[in-house]
PDB file of C-alpha atoms in Angstrom:
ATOM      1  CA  UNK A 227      -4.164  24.274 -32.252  1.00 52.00           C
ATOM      2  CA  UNK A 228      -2.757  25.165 -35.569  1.00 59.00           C
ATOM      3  CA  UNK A 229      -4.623  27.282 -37.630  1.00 60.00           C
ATOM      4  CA  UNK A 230      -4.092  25.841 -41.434  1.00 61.00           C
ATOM      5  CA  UNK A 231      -6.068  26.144 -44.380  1.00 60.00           C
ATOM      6  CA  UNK A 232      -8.607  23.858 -43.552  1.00 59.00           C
ATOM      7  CA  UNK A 233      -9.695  26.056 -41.030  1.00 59.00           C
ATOM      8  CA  UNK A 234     -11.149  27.820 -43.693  1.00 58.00           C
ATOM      9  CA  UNK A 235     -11.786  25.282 -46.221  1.00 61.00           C
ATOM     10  CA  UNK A 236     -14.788  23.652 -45.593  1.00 61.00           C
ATOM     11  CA  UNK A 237     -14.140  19.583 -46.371  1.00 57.00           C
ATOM     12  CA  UNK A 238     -17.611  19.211 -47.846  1.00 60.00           C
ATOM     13  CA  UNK A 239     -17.485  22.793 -49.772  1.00 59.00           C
ATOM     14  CA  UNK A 240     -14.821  24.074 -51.667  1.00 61.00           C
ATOM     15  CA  UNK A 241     -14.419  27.318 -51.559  1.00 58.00           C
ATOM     16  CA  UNK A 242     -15.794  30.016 -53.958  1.00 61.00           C
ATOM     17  CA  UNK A 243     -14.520  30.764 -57.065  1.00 59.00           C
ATOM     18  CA  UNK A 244     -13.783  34.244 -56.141  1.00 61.00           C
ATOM     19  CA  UNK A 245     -11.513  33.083 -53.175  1.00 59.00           C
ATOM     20  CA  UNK A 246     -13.507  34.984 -50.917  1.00 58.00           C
ATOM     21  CA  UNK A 247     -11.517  33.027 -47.932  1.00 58.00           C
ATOM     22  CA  UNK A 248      -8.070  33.849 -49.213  1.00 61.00           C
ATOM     23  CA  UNK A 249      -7.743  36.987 -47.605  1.00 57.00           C
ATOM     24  CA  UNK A 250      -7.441  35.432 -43.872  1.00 61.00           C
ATOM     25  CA  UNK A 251      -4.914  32.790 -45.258  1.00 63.00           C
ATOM     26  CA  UNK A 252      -2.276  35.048 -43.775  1.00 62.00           C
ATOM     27  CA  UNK A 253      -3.338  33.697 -40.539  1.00 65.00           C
ATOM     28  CA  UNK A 254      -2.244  30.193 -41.489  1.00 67.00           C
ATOM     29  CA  UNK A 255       0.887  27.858 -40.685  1.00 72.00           C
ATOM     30  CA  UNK A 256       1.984  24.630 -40.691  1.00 74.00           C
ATOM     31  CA  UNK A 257       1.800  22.080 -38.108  1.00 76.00           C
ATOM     32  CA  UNK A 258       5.593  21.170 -38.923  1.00 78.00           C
ATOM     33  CA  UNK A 259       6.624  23.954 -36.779  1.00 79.00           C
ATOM     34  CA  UNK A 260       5.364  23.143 -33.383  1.00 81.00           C
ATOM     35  CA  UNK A 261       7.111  19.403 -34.479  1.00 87.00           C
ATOM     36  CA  UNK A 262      10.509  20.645 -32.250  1.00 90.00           C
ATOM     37  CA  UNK A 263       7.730  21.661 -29.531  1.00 89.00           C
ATOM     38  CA  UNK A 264       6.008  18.661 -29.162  1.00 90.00           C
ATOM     39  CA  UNK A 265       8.758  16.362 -29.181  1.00 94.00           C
ATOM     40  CA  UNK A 266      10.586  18.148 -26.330  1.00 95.00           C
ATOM     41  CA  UNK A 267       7.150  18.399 -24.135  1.00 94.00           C
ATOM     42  CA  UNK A 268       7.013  14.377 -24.960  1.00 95.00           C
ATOM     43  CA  UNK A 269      10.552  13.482 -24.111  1.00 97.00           C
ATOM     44  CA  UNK A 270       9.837  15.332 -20.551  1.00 96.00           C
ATOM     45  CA  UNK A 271       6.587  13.326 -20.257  1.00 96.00           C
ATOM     46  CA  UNK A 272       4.053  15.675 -21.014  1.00 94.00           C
ATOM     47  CA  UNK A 273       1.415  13.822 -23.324  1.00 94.00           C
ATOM     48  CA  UNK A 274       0.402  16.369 -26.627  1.00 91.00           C
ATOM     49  CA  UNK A 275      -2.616  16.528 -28.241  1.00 88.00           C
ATOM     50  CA  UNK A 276      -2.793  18.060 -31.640  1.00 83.00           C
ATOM     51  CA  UNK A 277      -6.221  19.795 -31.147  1.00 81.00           C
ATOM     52  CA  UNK A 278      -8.542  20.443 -34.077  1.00 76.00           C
ATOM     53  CA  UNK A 279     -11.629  19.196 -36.311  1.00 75.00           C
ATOM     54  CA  UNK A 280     -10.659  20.241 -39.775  1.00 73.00           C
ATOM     55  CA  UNK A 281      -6.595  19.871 -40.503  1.00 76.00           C
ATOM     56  CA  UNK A 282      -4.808  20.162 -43.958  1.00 74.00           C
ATOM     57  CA  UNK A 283      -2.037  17.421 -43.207  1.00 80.00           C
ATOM     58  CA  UNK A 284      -2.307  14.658 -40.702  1.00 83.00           C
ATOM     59  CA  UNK A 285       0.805  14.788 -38.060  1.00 84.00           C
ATOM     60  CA  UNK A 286       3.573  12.431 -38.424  1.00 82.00           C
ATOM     61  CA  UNK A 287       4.715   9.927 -36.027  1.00 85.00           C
ATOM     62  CA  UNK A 288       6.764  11.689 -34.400  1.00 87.00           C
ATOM     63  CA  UNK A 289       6.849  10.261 -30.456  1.00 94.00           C
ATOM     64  CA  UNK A 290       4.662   7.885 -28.259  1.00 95.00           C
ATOM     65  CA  UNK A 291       3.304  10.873 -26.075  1.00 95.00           C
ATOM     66  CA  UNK A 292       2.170  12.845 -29.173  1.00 93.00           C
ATOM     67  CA  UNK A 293      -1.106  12.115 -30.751  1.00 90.00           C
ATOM     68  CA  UNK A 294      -3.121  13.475 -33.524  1.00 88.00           C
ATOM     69  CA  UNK A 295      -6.287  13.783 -32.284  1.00 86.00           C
ATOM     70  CA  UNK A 296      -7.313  16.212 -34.533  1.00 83.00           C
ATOM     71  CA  UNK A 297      -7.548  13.305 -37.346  1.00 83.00           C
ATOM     72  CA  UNK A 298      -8.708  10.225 -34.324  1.00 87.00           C
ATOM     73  CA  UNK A 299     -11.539   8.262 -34.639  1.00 90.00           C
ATOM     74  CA  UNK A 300     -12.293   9.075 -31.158  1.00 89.00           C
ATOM     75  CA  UNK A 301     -12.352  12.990 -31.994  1.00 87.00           C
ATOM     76  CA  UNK A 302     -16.145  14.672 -30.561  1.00 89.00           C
ATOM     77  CA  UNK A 303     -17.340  17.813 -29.302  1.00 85.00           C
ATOM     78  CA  UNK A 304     -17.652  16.802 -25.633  1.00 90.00           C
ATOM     79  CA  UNK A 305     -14.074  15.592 -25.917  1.00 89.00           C
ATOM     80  CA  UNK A 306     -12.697  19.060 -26.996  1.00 84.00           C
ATOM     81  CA  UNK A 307     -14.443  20.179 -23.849  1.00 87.00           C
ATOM     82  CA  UNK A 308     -13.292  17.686 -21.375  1.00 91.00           C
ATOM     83  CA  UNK A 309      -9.142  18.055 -22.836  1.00 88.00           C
ATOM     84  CA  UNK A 310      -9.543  21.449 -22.399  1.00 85.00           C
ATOM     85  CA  UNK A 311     -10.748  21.496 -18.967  1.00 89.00           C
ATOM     86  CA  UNK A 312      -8.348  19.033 -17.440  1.00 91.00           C
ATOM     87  CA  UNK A 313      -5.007  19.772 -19.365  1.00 89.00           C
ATOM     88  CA  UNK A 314      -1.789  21.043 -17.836  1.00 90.00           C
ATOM     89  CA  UNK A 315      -1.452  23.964 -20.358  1.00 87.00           C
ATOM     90  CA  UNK A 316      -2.229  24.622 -23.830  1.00 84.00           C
ATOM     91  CA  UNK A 317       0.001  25.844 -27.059  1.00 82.00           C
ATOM     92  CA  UNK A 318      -1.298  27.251 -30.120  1.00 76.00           C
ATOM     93  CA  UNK A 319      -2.576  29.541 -32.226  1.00 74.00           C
ATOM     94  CA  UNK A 320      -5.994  31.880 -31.622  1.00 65.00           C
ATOM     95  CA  UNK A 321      -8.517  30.025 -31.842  1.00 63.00           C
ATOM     96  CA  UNK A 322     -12.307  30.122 -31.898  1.00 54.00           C
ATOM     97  CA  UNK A 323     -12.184  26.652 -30.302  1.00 61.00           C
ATOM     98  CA  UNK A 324      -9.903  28.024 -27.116  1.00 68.00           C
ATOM     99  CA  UNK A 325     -11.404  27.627 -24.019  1.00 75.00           C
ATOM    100  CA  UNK A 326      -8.729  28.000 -21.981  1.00 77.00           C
ATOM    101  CA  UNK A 327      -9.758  31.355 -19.903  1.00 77.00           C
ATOM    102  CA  UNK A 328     -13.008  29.915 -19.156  1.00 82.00           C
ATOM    103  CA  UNK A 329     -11.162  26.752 -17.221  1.00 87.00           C
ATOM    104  CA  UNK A 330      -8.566  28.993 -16.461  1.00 86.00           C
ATOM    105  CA  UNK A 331      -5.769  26.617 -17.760  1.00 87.00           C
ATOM    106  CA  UNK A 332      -2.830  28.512 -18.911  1.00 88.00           C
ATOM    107  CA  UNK A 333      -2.007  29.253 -22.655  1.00 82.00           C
ATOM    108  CA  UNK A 334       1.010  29.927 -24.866  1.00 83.00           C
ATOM    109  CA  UNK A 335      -0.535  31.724 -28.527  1.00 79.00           C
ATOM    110  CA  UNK A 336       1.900  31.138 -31.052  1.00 79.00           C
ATOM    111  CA  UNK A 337       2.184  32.454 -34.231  1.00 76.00           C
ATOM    112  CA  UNK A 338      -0.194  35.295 -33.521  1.00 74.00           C
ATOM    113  CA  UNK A 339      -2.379  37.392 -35.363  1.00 69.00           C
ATOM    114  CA  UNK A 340      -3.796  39.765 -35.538  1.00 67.00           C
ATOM    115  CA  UNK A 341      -1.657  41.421 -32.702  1.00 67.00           C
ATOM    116  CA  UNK A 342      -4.728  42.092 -31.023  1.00 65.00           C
ATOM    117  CA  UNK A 343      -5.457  38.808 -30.279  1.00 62.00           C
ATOM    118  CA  UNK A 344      -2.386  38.217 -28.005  1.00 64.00           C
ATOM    119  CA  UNK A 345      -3.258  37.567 -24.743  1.00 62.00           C
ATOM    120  CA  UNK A 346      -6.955  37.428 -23.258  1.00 65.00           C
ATOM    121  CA  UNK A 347      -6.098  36.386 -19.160  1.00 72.00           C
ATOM    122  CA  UNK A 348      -4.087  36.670 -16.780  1.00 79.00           C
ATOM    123  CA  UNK A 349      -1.767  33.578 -17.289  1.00 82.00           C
ATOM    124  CA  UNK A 350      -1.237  33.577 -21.283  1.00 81.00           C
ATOM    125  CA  UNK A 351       1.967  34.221 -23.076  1.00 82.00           C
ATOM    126  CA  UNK A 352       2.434  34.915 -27.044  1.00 80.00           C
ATOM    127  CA  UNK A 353       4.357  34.993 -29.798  1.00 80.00           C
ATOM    128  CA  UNK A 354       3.600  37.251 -32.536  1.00 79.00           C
ATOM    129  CA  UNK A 355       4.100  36.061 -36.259  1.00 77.00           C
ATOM    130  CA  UNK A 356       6.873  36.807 -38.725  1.00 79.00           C
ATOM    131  CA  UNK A 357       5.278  38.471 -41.572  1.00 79.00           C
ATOM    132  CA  UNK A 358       7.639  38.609 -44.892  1.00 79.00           C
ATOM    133  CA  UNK A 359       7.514  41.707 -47.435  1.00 82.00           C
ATOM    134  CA  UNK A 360       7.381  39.532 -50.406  1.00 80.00           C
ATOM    135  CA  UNK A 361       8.120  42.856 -52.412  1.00 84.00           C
ATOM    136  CA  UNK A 362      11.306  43.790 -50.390  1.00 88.00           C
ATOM    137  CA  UNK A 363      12.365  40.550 -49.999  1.00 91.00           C
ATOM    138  CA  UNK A 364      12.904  40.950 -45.863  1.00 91.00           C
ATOM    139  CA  UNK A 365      10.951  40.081 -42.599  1.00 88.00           C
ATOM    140  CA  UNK A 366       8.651  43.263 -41.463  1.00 86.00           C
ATOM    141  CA  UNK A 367       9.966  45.016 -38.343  1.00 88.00           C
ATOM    142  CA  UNK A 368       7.534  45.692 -35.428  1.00 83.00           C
ATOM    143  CA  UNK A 369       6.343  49.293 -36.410  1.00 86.00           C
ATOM    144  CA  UNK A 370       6.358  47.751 -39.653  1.00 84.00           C
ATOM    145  CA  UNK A 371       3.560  45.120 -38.998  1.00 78.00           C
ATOM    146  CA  UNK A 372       1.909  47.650 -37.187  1.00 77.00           C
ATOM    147  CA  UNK A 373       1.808  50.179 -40.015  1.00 78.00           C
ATOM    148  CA  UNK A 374       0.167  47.322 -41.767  1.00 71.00           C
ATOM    149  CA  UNK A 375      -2.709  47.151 -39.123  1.00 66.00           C
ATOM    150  CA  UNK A 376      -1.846  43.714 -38.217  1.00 64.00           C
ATOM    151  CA  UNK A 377      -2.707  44.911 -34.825  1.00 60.00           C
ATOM    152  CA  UNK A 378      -6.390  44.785 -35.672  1.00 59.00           C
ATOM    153  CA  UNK A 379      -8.613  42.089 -36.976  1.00 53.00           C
ATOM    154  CA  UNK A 380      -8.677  42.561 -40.340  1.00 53.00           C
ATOM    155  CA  UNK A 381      -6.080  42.979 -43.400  1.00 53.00           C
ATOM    156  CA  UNK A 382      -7.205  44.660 -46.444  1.00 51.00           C
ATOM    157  CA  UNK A 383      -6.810  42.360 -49.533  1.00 51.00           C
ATOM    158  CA  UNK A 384      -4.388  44.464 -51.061  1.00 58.00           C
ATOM    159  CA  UNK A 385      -1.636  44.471 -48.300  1.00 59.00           C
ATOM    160  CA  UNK A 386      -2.613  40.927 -47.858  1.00 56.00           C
ATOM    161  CA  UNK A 387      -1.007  40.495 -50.888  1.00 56.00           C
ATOM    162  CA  UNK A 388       2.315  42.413 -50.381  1.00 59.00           C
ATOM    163  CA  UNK A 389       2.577  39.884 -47.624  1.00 60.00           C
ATOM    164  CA  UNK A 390       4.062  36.173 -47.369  1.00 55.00           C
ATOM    165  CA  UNK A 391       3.910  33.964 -43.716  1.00 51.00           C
ATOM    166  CA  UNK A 392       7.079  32.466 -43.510  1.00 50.00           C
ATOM    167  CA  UNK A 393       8.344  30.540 -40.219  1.00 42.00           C
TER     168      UNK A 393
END
């Protein structure tokens, strides 16, 4: 799973004028960083699924073992279900979709926030996200991000905005 702007953005339904959306976009990343990921799973046999129903950019060729499904013609619902429930492990980001802890498959979050959202059984490991003070030109430390209440589940617009995703 890679949360992107799609997630969001509706394919059918642009979004609003007033960019109601925009404030969760700090949320997002890009698919091209879990590249060095799936590529090493692959070339130690592991086959990888990129997961998803809405996704911004399709995923390059990158190996044999690793296949968009996210953008396959055999993508469904009961699919989703079925990957889920018989995989090794999953990797990615929160998720609505995640139904890891109810087949009680292990999971690595990446990239996550809100902080709060780390970790939900007993056989998950995370990664919190790199938030960037675009106004200081630096990466937030810990008691930074957690001045900015990125330990909860929401961000108010305006420190949204003093804030960049980068990596």
């Amino acid at each position: 799973f890679v949360r992107d702007k799609a997630f969001t953005d509706d394919p059918v339904v642009p979004r609003p004028r007033d960019d109601s959306w925009s404030y969760n976009d700090f949320r997002d990343f890009s698919v091209d960083s879990c590249i060095p990921a799936a590529r090493h799973l692959a070339d130690q046999g592991l086959w990888v699924l990129r997961m998803g129903v809405h996704v911004e950019t399709p995923l390059e060729d990158i190996h044999p073992r690793v296949i968009d499904y996210a953008n396959s013609k055999h993508w469904s619902d009961f699919a989703d279900i079925y990957l889920h429930a018989h995989c090794k492990f999953l990797v990615g980001s929160a998720s609505p979709i995640n139904m890891s802890a109810i087949f009680d498959v292990p999971y690595v979050f990446t990239n996550i926030v809100p902080m709060g959202d780390s970790g939900r059984a007993d056989n998950t490991l995370f990664i919190l996200k790199k938030y960037w003070h675009e106004e200081e030109n630096r990466f937030l430390t810990f008691p930074e991000a957690m001045a900015f209440d990125l330990d909860g589940d929401y961000l108010s617009r305006e420190k949204g905005k003093k804030l960049a995703t980068k990596g």
